[in-house]
DNA sequence: GTTTTCATGTAACCCGTTACATGATTCA
DNA sequence: TGAATCATGTAACGGGTTACATGAAAAC
């Protein structure tokens, strides 16, 4: 609970990907951008400094392929640097994936969290999905209100834009509804299996 | 063509809104956020500096309500400051709305341009819509490829995310197709009306 | 053997936010 | 008269990009 701040999408994404498999920066960036391609794209200019920083924090470690065992090659020979999570890194990742607050359901962070949902506790998943949904429902309301006002002022394009925006949000809400339904069903199934045990909401 | 750079969404949005009607900062921000609510939300911390900067560039001017005609009130009395476009401001706005390059169809800038499409030349509108579409089609291809690869690795949630992303993009492409169709129809109609006149693409 | 792609990194910069400070106006 | 909201502003900071520099490995 000490001065831990910042976090950021990138940090989480890197930790998450490295948890799946050790990787070097270049590859990491590619995986990053295919994973989150529909939201954003990171550049090397942000990735490498981030790695450096994670290294300094002891959350990841380098795995430089040390070439010919002995003292042959001097320390030059720049080569691929494979990164992997340390124990603290895994802990940190788990911690990030467990927090179910605004950071997890705002536009910024939701995508990444969702991408790593299979490493997230079931109850946290549900809370994040619900948080996201109510966030979008708010937006929907505001959008509907805006639309009602715009309809009178008849700027055809603004109307078209807001309408398309509204439909997008509505669509995402429907998607979330389905996901939440599935999660609930699974949870119920799970609790019915472990049956009479006195509760114990995970963790 | 001299050292004009930066621009930015905010500048365009402010010019666009002020073109519709003079306004003070606070109101401007609200209009801004209902207009572009589904993309982003600006804070005062960026709006006021932007206004200051536009003022310095001579694109907008203040309209301080000068109270009781004469030298009564000393120069204190801070009050609402209504901004409006200058001649150069209108020119600049027109210039911004006429450029049909990447800036106009990337995620960042597309929304704002579209919102002000009714002040944009018909041919420019079409080019921007087409630019946007091909941008999204690229993304679609990459997304489809990513999906194909993900399907084998069976992370259920990643798959779900990418799938939803793909569908969103496909939906936007269909939307654009429709808009482009309408624009084309209108253009044809217009050219058939003015018929044998040697061209003169609007404005 | 040269071009392309892989691979790592840095420095300058930009756009925007957060948090704060201040004051006027409206309304209970 | 005190609280809420309207209204304007600033300083510190942050997270990211662009453009650049460098070099190894693969492809042609």
Short mmCIF file of C-alpha atoms (C1' of nucleotides) in Angstrom, two decimals:
data_model
loop_
_atom_site.label_atom_id
_atom_site.label_comp_id
_atom_site.label_asym_id
_atom_site.label_seq_id
_atom_site.Cartn_x
_atom_site.Cartn_y
_atom_site.Cartn_z
CA UNK A 1 0.00 0.00 0.00
CA UNK A 2 3.00 2.29 -0.12
CA UNK A 3 3.55 4.94 -2.79
CA UNK A 4 2.59 2.81 -5.74
CA UNK A 5 1.17 4.97 -8.47
CA UNK A 6 1.09 5.39 -12.20
CA UNK A 7 0.72 1.83 -13.41
CA UNK A 8 -0.49 2.68 -16.91
CA UNK A 9 -1.77 0.44 -19.62
CA UNK A 10 1.62 -0.27 -21.05
CA UNK A 11 3.07 -1.65 -17.84
CA UNK A 12 0.15 -3.99 -17.38
CA UNK A 13 0.21 -5.12 -20.99
CA UNK A 14 3.93 -5.87 -20.85
CA UNK A 15 3.64 -7.80 -17.62
CA UNK A 16 0.69 -9.72 -18.99
CA UNK A 17 2.39 -10.69 -22.21
CA UNK A 18 5.63 -11.64 -20.50
CA UNK A 19 3.64 -13.82 -18.17
CA UNK A 20 2.49 -15.85 -21.13
CA UNK A 21 6.01 -16.21 -22.47
CA UNK A 22 9.45 -14.55 -22.23
CA UNK A 23 10.09 -12.23 -25.13
CA UNK A 24 12.37 -9.50 -26.42
CA UNK A 25 11.24 -5.94 -26.97
CA UNK A 26 10.68 -5.99 -30.67
CA UNK A 27 8.49 -9.06 -30.52
CA UNK A 28 6.72 -7.66 -27.49
CA UNK A 29 5.70 -4.60 -29.39
CA UNK A 30 4.26 -6.62 -32.21
CA UNK A 31 2.26 -8.83 -29.88
CA UNK A 32 1.13 -5.69 -28.06
CA UNK A 33 -0.20 -4.10 -31.19
CA UNK A 34 -2.00 -7.14 -32.48
CA UNK A 35 -3.52 -7.74 -29.07
CA UNK A 36 -4.73 -4.18 -28.59
CA UNK A 37 -4.74 -3.12 -32.21
CA UNK A 38 -8.30 -1.83 -32.13
CA UNK A 39 -7.56 0.55 -29.27
CA UNK A 40 -4.07 1.84 -29.67
CA UNK A 41 -0.57 1.22 -30.96
CA UNK A 42 2.58 1.70 -28.95
CA UNK A 43 5.89 2.75 -30.39
CA UNK A 44 9.39 1.74 -29.44
CA UNK A 45 9.87 5.14 -27.96
CA UNK A 46 7.54 4.19 -25.16
CA UNK A 47 8.16 0.48 -24.95
CA UNK A 48 11.89 0.46 -24.32
CA UNK A 49 11.82 3.10 -21.59
CA UNK A 50 9.01 1.15 -19.99
CA UNK A 51 11.06 -2.04 -20.01
CA UNK A 52 13.98 -0.20 -18.50
CA UNK A 53 11.76 1.08 -15.77
CA UNK A 54 10.22 -2.31 -15.04
CA UNK A 55 13.73 -3.69 -14.87
CA UNK A 56 14.71 -1.01 -12.36
CA UNK A 57 11.67 -1.86 -10.28
CA UNK A 58 12.72 -5.50 -10.32
CA UNK A 59 9.51 -6.69 -11.93
CA UNK A 60 11.23 -8.20 -14.94
CA UNK A 61 14.74 -9.49 -15.65
CA UNK A 62 16.93 -9.67 -18.71
CA UNK A 63 18.07 -12.91 -20.19
CA UNK A 64 20.97 -12.02 -22.42
CA UNK A 65 22.14 -15.07 -24.37
CA UNK A 66 25.69 -15.21 -23.01
CA UNK A 67 27.29 -16.62 -26.15
CA UNK A 68 30.34 -18.81 -25.82
CA UNK A 69 30.40 -19.80 -22.16
CA UNK A 70 33.78 -18.36 -21.22
CA UNK A 71 35.45 -14.96 -21.35
CA UNK A 72 35.80 -15.07 -25.11
CA UNK A 73 33.61 -12.27 -26.44
CA UNK A 74 34.17 -8.94 -24.73
CA UNK A 75 31.01 -7.33 -23.45
CA UNK A 76 30.14 -5.81 -26.80
CA UNK A 77 28.09 -8.06 -29.08
CA UNK A 78 24.71 -6.44 -28.69
CA UNK A 79 22.08 -9.04 -29.24
CA UNK A 80 18.48 -9.87 -28.52
CA UNK A 81 17.50 -9.33 -24.92
CA UNK A 82 14.83 -11.65 -23.71
CA UNK A 83 12.79 -10.42 -20.78
CA UNK A 84 10.86 -12.49 -18.31
CA UNK A 85 8.87 -11.84 -15.16
CA UNK A 86 10.46 -12.03 -11.74
CA UNK A 87 8.55 -13.26 -8.72
CA UNK A 88 7.70 -9.68 -7.80
CA UNK A 89 6.60 -9.13 -11.36
CA UNK A 90 4.11 -11.95 -11.14
CA UNK A 91 2.88 -10.58 -7.84
CA UNK A 92 2.50 -7.12 -9.28
CA UNK A 93 0.61 -8.48 -12.28
CA UNK A 94 -1.75 -10.35 -10.02
CA UNK A 95 -2.25 -7.21 -7.98
CA UNK A 96 -3.07 -5.18 -11.07
CA UNK A 97 -5.46 -7.81 -12.36
CA UNK A 98 -7.24 -7.90 -9.03
CA UNK A 99 -8.10 -4.25 -8.62
CA UNK A 100 -11.66 -3.71 -9.74
CA UNK A 101 -11.87 0.10 -9.74
CA UNK A 102 -12.39 2.82 -12.34
CA UNK A 103 -8.94 2.19 -13.79
CA UNK A 104 -10.21 -1.21 -14.86
CA UNK A 105 -13.36 -0.10 -16.65
CA UNK A 106 -12.56 3.30 -18.10
CA UNK A 107 -11.85 3.38 -21.82
CA UNK A 108 -8.16 3.48 -21.20
CA UNK A 109 -7.66 0.34 -19.17
CA UNK A 110 -10.61 -1.88 -19.94
CA UNK A 111 -9.27 -3.49 -23.10
CA UNK A 112 -6.05 -4.69 -21.52
CA UNK A 113 -7.75 -6.02 -18.43
CA UNK A 114 -10.21 -7.88 -20.55
CA UNK A 115 -7.47 -9.35 -22.69
CA UNK A 116 -5.99 -10.96 -19.60
CA UNK A 117 -9.28 -11.99 -18.05
CA UNK A 118 -8.32 -15.63 -18.06
CA UNK A 119 -5.76 -14.80 -15.38
CA UNK A 120 -8.30 -12.77 -13.40
CA UNK A 121 -10.44 -14.02 -10.54
CA UNK A 122 -14.03 -14.73 -11.51
CA UNK A 123 -15.56 -12.28 -9.04
CA UNK A 124 -13.23 -9.51 -10.20
CA UNK A 125 -14.12 -10.18 -13.81
CA UNK A 126 -17.77 -9.77 -13.02
CA UNK A 127 -17.25 -6.53 -11.13
CA UNK A 128 -15.19 -5.07 -13.93
CA UNK A 129 -17.74 -5.99 -16.56
CA UNK A 130 -20.50 -4.44 -14.49
CA UNK A 131 -18.43 -1.34 -13.85
CA UNK A 132 -17.79 -1.00 -17.54
CA UNK A 133 -21.44 -1.43 -18.32
CA UNK A 134 -22.64 1.22 -15.93
CA UNK A 135 -19.94 3.53 -17.26
CA UNK A 136 -21.31 3.03 -20.75
CA UNK A 137 -24.88 3.41 -19.60
CA UNK A 138 -24.08 6.83 -18.24
CA UNK A 139 -22.53 7.76 -21.53
CA UNK A 140 -25.58 6.44 -23.32
CA UNK A 141 -27.86 8.66 -21.31
CA UNK A 142 -25.79 11.74 -21.98
CA UNK A 143 -25.63 10.84 -25.64
CA UNK A 144 -29.37 10.40 -25.89
CA UNK A 145 -29.91 13.75 -24.25
CA UNK A 146 -27.44 15.41 -26.61
CA UNK A 147 -29.13 13.77 -29.55
CA UNK A 148 -32.55 15.03 -28.52
CA UNK A 149 -31.17 18.57 -28.45
CA UNK A 150 -29.29 18.18 -31.70
CA UNK A 151 -32.32 16.87 -33.52
CA UNK A 152 -33.89 20.30 -33.29
CA UNK A 153 -30.88 22.19 -34.52
CA UNK A 154 -30.79 19.99 -37.59
CA UNK A 155 -27.15 19.75 -38.44
CA UNK A 156 -27.45 16.59 -40.47
CA UNK A 157 -23.83 15.47 -40.00
CA UNK A 158 -23.60 16.13 -36.30
CA UNK A 159 -26.79 14.17 -35.92
CA UNK A 160 -25.43 11.33 -37.99
CA UNK A 161 -22.25 11.26 -35.90
CA UNK A 162 -24.00 11.25 -32.57
CA UNK A 163 -26.42 8.65 -33.76
CA UNK A 164 -23.67 6.36 -34.88
CA UNK A 165 -21.91 6.96 -31.58
CA UNK A 166 -25.02 6.08 -29.65
CA UNK A 167 -25.53 2.89 -31.60
CA UNK A 168 -21.94 1.89 -30.96
CA UNK A 169 -22.36 2.33 -27.25
CA UNK A 170 -25.65 0.46 -27.26
CA UNK A 171 -23.99 -2.36 -29.09
CA UNK A 172 -21.18 -2.57 -26.57
CA UNK A 173 -23.69 -2.62 -23.75
CA UNK A 174 -25.48 -5.54 -25.34
CA UNK A 175 -22.16 -7.31 -25.66
CA UNK A 176 -21.42 -6.73 -22.00
CA UNK A 177 -24.85 -7.97 -21.03
CA UNK A 178 -24.17 -11.22 -22.75
CA UNK A 179 -20.76 -11.58 -21.16
CA UNK A 180 -22.15 -10.80 -17.74
CA UNK A 181 -24.88 -13.34 -18.24
CA UNK A 182 -22.34 -15.98 -19.10
CA UNK A 183 -20.13 -15.09 -16.14
CA UNK A 184 -23.06 -15.28 -13.75
CA UNK A 185 -24.13 -18.64 -15.11
CA UNK A 186 -20.63 -19.98 -14.67
CA UNK A 187 -20.36 -18.65 -11.17
CA UNK A 188 -23.64 -20.20 -10.18
CA UNK A 189 -22.60 -23.47 -11.66
CA UNK A 190 -19.34 -23.33 -9.74
CA UNK A 191 -21.02 -22.48 -6.45
CA UNK A 192 -23.56 -25.24 -6.89
CA UNK A 193 -20.73 -27.68 -7.38
CA UNK A 194 -18.88 -26.77 -4.17
CA UNK A 195 -22.37 -26.58 -2.72
CA UNK A 196 -22.79 -26.42 1.04
CA UNK A 197 -19.48 -24.83 1.96
CA UNK A 198 -20.31 -21.67 4.04
CA UNK A 199 -19.62 -19.07 1.34
CA UNK A 200 -16.02 -18.00 0.79
CA UNK A 201 -16.33 -15.59 -2.12
CA UNK A 202 -12.99 -16.59 -3.60
CA UNK A 203 -9.59 -15.46 -2.50
CA UNK B 1 2.58 27.26 -46.43
CA UNK B 2 4.96 28.74 -43.90
CA UNK B 3 5.72 27.12 -40.53
CA UNK B 4 2.17 26.21 -39.68
CA UNK B 5 2.12 23.05 -37.61
CA UNK B 6 0.45 21.39 -34.69
CA UNK B 7 -3.20 22.24 -35.28
CA UNK B 8 -4.65 19.56 -33.05
CA UNK B 9 -8.20 18.49 -32.54
CA UNK B 10 -8.93 21.04 -29.89
CA UNK B 11 -8.03 24.02 -32.02
CA UNK B 12 -10.24 22.84 -34.82
CA UNK B 13 -13.12 22.04 -32.51
CA UNK B 14 -12.94 25.44 -30.86
CA UNK B 15 -12.83 27.27 -34.16
CA UNK B 16 -15.68 25.18 -35.45
CA UNK B 17 -17.91 25.80 -32.47
CA UNK B 18 -17.13 29.50 -32.34
CA UNK B 19 -18.03 29.69 -35.98
CA UNK B 20 -21.52 28.55 -35.16
CA UNK B 21 -21.89 31.07 -32.36
CA UNK B 22 -19.75 33.25 -30.06
CA UNK B 23 -19.32 31.68 -26.65
CA UNK B 24 -17.35 31.85 -23.44
CA UNK B 25 -14.94 29.16 -22.29
CA UNK B 26 -17.11 27.35 -19.84
CA UNK B 27 -19.95 26.95 -22.29
CA UNK B 28 -17.50 26.02 -25.01
CA UNK B 29 -16.23 23.13 -23.00
CA UNK B 30 -19.69 21.77 -22.41
CA UNK B 31 -20.60 21.98 -26.09
CA UNK B 32 -17.27 20.37 -26.90
CA UNK B 33 -17.92 17.43 -24.68
CA UNK B 34 -21.44 16.81 -25.82
CA UNK B 35 -20.37 17.12 -29.44
CA UNK B 36 -17.44 14.75 -29.13
CA UNK B 37 -18.55 12.93 -26.00
CA UNK B 38 -18.13 9.49 -27.50
CA UNK B 39 -14.50 10.09 -28.39
CA UNK B 40 -12.99 12.24 -25.71
CA UNK B 41 -13.53 14.88 -23.07
CA UNK B 42 -11.43 17.99 -22.70
CA UNK B 43 -10.70 19.69 -19.41
CA UNK B 44 -10.37 23.38 -18.62
CA UNK B 45 -6.67 22.83 -18.19
CA UNK B 46 -6.38 22.39 -21.91
CA UNK B 47 -9.18 24.59 -23.13
CA UNK B 48 -8.15 27.89 -21.57
CA UNK B 49 -4.52 27.69 -22.66
CA UNK B 50 -5.79 26.84 -26.13
CA UNK B 51 -8.02 29.92 -26.19
CA UNK B 52 -5.12 32.05 -25.03
CA UNK B 53 -3.01 30.68 -27.82
CA UNK B 54 -5.67 31.19 -30.45
CA UNK B 55 -6.03 34.73 -29.20
CA UNK B 56 -2.30 35.28 -29.53
CA UNK B 57 -2.43 33.96 -33.09
CA UNK B 58 -5.22 36.39 -33.83
CA UNK B 59 -7.69 33.70 -34.80
CA UNK B 60 -10.23 34.66 -32.18
CA UNK B 61 -11.00 37.82 -30.22
CA UNK B 62 -12.41 38.55 -26.80
CA UNK B 63 -15.65 40.33 -26.29
CA UNK B 64 -15.58 41.53 -22.70
CA UNK B 65 -18.90 43.08 -21.72
CA UNK B 66 -17.65 46.56 -20.88
CA UNK B 67 -20.19 47.26 -18.15
CA UNK B 68 -21.24 50.84 -17.44
CA UNK B 69 -20.02 52.73 -20.44
CA UNK B 70 -17.69 55.18 -18.69
CA UNK B 71 -14.66 54.96 -16.41
CA UNK B 72 -16.73 53.82 -13.46
CA UNK B 73 -15.59 50.32 -12.64
CA UNK B 74 -11.83 49.96 -12.34
CA UNK B 75 -10.38 47.22 -14.46
CA UNK B 76 -11.17 44.53 -11.92
CA UNK B 77 -14.66 43.03 -12.27
CA UNK B 78 -13.71 39.76 -13.86
CA UNK B 79 -16.63 38.52 -15.88
CA UNK B 80 -17.63 36.22 -18.67
CA UNK B 81 -15.40 36.53 -21.69
CA UNK B 82 -17.16 35.82 -24.93
CA UNK B 83 -14.94 34.72 -27.77
CA UNK B 84 -15.63 34.97 -31.46
CA UNK B 85 -13.79 34.24 -34.67
CA UNK B 86 -11.77 36.89 -36.44
CA UNK B 87 -11.49 37.01 -40.21
CA UNK B 88 -8.21 35.08 -40.01
CA UNK B 89 -9.92 32.62 -37.72
CA UNK B 90 -12.56 31.89 -40.31
CA UNK B 91 -9.90 31.53 -42.93
CA UNK B 92 -7.92 29.15 -40.76
CA UNK B 93 -11.02 27.09 -40.06
CA UNK B 94 -11.77 26.83 -43.75
CA UNK B 95 -8.18 25.80 -44.37
CA UNK B 96 -8.36 23.09 -41.72
CA UNK B 97 -11.65 21.81 -43.07
CA UNK B 98 -10.25 21.64 -46.56
CA UNK B 99 -7.21 19.49 -45.98
CA UNK B 100 -8.06 15.93 -46.88
CA UNK B 101 -4.99 14.08 -45.56
CA UNK B 102 -4.28 11.47 -42.89
CA UNK B 103 -4.94 14.02 -40.15
CA UNK B 104 -8.53 14.09 -41.31
CA UNK B 105 -9.20 10.36 -41.29
CA UNK B 106 -7.07 8.98 -38.49
CA UNK B 107 -8.91 8.12 -35.29
CA UNK B 108 -7.77 11.32 -33.71
CA UNK B 109 -9.15 13.86 -36.09
CA UNK B 110 -11.94 12.15 -37.98
CA UNK B 111 -14.71 12.77 -35.48
CA UNK B 112 -14.24 16.51 -35.35
CA UNK B 113 -13.96 16.90 -39.10
CA UNK B 114 -17.09 14.90 -39.53
CA UNK B 115 -18.94 16.98 -36.97
CA UNK B 116 -18.28 20.05 -39.10
CA UNK B 117 -18.90 18.40 -42.44
CA UNK B 118 -21.70 20.79 -43.27
CA UNK B 119 -19.05 23.52 -43.57
CA UNK B 120 -16.82 21.29 -45.68
CA UNK B 121 -16.67 21.15 -49.44
CA UNK B 122 -18.48 18.18 -50.93
CA UNK B 123 -15.44 16.79 -52.72
CA UNK B 124 -13.35 17.03 -49.56
CA UNK B 125 -16.03 15.25 -47.60
CA UNK B 126 -15.95 12.38 -50.02
CA UNK B 127 -12.19 12.09 -49.94
CA UNK B 128 -12.12 12.08 -46.17
CA UNK B 129 -14.79 9.41 -45.94
CA UNK B 130 -12.93 7.26 -48.43
CA UNK B 131 -9.65 7.82 -46.60
CA UNK B 132 -11.26 6.79 -43.37
CA UNK B 133 -12.73 3.73 -44.95
CA UNK B 134 -9.49 2.48 -46.39
CA UNK B 135 -7.82 3.14 -43.07
CA UNK B 136 -10.39 0.94 -41.37
CA UNK B 137 -10.15 -1.70 -44.05
CA UNK B 138 -6.44 -2.04 -43.35
CA UNK B 139 -7.19 -2.42 -39.70
CA UNK B 140 -9.84 -5.00 -40.51
CA UNK B 141 -7.35 -7.09 -42.43
CA UNK B 142 -4.83 -7.00 -39.65
CA UNK B 143 -7.52 -7.85 -37.15
CA UNK B 144 -8.75 -10.79 -39.19
CA UNK B 145 -5.21 -12.11 -39.44
CA UNK B 146 -4.68 -11.71 -35.70
CA UNK B 147 -7.94 -13.48 -35.04
CA UNK B 148 -6.99 -16.43 -37.19
CA UNK B 149 -3.82 -16.84 -35.17
CA UNK B 150 -5.56 -16.35 -31.85
CA UNK B 151 -8.21 -18.93 -32.63
CA UNK B 152 -5.58 -21.65 -32.37
CA UNK B 153 -4.12 -20.49 -29.07
CA UNK B 154 -7.59 -20.60 -27.53
CA UNK B 155 -7.56 -17.81 -25.02
CA UNK B 156 -11.30 -17.43 -24.86
CA UNK B 157 -11.27 -13.81 -23.66
CA UNK B 158 -8.66 -12.52 -26.08
CA UNK B 159 -10.66 -14.11 -28.83
CA UNK B 160 -13.85 -12.52 -27.60
CA UNK B 161 -12.16 -9.13 -27.46
CA UNK B 162 -10.68 -9.31 -30.91
CA UNK B 163 -13.90 -10.59 -32.32
CA UNK B 164 -15.86 -7.74 -30.84
CA UNK B 165 -13.23 -5.34 -32.12
CA UNK B 166 -13.48 -6.76 -35.60
CA UNK B 167 -17.24 -6.50 -35.61
CA UNK B 168 -17.02 -2.89 -34.49
CA UNK B 169 -14.72 -2.04 -37.34
CA UNK B 170 -16.87 -3.90 -39.85
CA UNK B 171 -19.86 -1.98 -38.62
CA UNK B 172 -18.12 1.34 -39.04
CA UNK B 173 -17.09 0.38 -42.55
CA UNK B 174 -20.70 -0.39 -43.44
CA UNK B 175 -21.68 2.98 -42.03
CA UNK B 176 -19.06 4.69 -44.15
CA UNK B 177 -20.19 2.79 -47.21
CA UNK B 178 -23.64 4.14 -46.76
CA UNK B 179 -22.44 7.68 -46.23
CA UNK B 180 -20.20 7.49 -49.27
CA UNK B 181 -23.06 6.20 -51.32
CA UNK B 182 -25.23 9.12 -50.28
CA UNK B 183 -22.46 11.62 -50.95
CA UNK B 184 -21.88 10.21 -54.41
CA UNK B 185 -25.56 10.32 -55.22
CA UNK B 186 -25.79 13.93 -54.12
CA UNK B 187 -22.75 14.89 -56.10
CA UNK B 188 -24.10 13.28 -59.20
CA UNK B 189 -27.40 15.00 -58.73
CA UNK B 190 -25.68 18.34 -58.29
CA UNK B 191 -23.53 17.89 -61.38
CA UNK B 192 -26.53 16.87 -63.43
CA UNK B 193 -28.35 19.98 -62.29
CA UNK B 194 -25.64 22.48 -63.16
CA UNK B 195 -25.17 20.25 -66.19
CA UNK B 196 -23.06 21.79 -68.94
CA UNK B 197 -21.26 24.36 -66.84
CA UNK B 198 -17.53 23.57 -67.11
CA UNK B 199 -17.16 22.22 -63.52
CA UNK B 200 -16.70 24.52 -60.50
CA UNK B 201 -16.64 22.08 -57.61
CA UNK B 202 -18.58 24.08 -55.02
CA UNK B 203 -17.33 26.83 -52.78
"C1'" DG C 1 27.15 -7.09 -51.67
"C1'" DT C 2 23.38 -4.47 -50.90
"C1'" DT C 3 18.74 -3.96 -49.41
"C1'" DT C 4 15.30 -5.26 -46.10
"C1'" DT C 5 13.85 -6.54 -41.84
"C1'" DC C 6 14.97 -7.32 -37.17
"C1'" DA C 7 16.46 -5.13 -32.99
"C1'" DT C 8 17.74 -1.63 -29.42
"C1'" DG C 9 17.85 2.68 -27.83
"C1'" DT C 10 17.60 8.17 -26.86
"C1'" DA C 11 16.27 13.16 -26.90
"C1'" DA C 12 13.15 16.59 -27.96
"C1'" DC C 13 8.76 17.58 -27.93
"C1'" DC C 14 3.45 17.81 -27.60
"C1'" DC C 15 -0.85 17.44 -26.05
"C1'" DG C 16 -3.35 16.89 -22.51
"C1'" DT C 17 -4.62 15.95 -17.38
"C1'" DT C 18 -4.74 16.71 -12.28
"C1'" DA C 19 -4.90 19.49 -8.70
"C1'" DC C 20 -5.13 23.70 -7.22
"C1'" DA C 21 -6.49 28.79 -6.60
"C1'" DT C 22 -9.78 32.33 -7.23
"C1'" DG C 23 -13.93 34.84 -7.76
"C1'" DA C 24 -18.96 35.72 -9.37
"C1'" DT C 25 -23.76 34.31 -9.50
"C1'" DT C 26 -27.76 31.76 -8.23
"C1'" DC C 27 -30.69 29.58 -5.22
"C1'" DA C 28 -32.21 27.50 -0.87
"C1'" DT D 1 -25.82 33.64 4.57
"C1'" DG D 2 -24.09 29.66 3.01
"C1'" DA D 3 -23.89 26.04 -0.60
"C1'" DA D 4 -23.91 24.86 -5.36
"C1'" DT D 5 -22.69 26.00 -9.79
"C1'" DC D 6 -20.85 29.03 -13.09
"C1'" DA D 7 -16.55 30.88 -14.66
"C1'" DT D 8 -11.50 31.65 -15.38
"C1'" DG D 9 -7.11 30.47 -14.87
"C1'" DT D 10 -2.10 28.22 -13.71
"C1'" DA D 11 1.77 24.95 -12.44
"C1'" DA D 12 3.38 20.51 -12.17
"C1'" DC D 13 3.43 16.56 -14.24
"C1'" DG D 14 2.72 12.41 -17.32
"C1'" DG D 15 2.50 9.41 -20.86
"C1'" DG D 16 3.11 9.08 -25.20
"C1'" DT D 17 5.03 10.22 -30.15
"C1'" DT D 18 8.49 11.53 -33.76
"C1'" DA D 19 12.68 11.52 -35.46
"C1'" DC D 20 16.92 10.09 -35.08
"C1'" DA D 21 21.15 6.94 -34.43
"C1'" DT D 22 23.03 2.46 -34.48
"C1'" DG D 23 23.95 -2.17 -35.58
"C1'" DA D 24 23.05 -7.37 -36.56
"C1'" DA D 25 20.79 -10.95 -39.41
"C1'" DA D 26 18.38 -12.48 -43.38
"C1'" DA D 27 17.04 -12.32 -48.13
"C1'" DC D 28 17.89 -11.27 -52.76
#
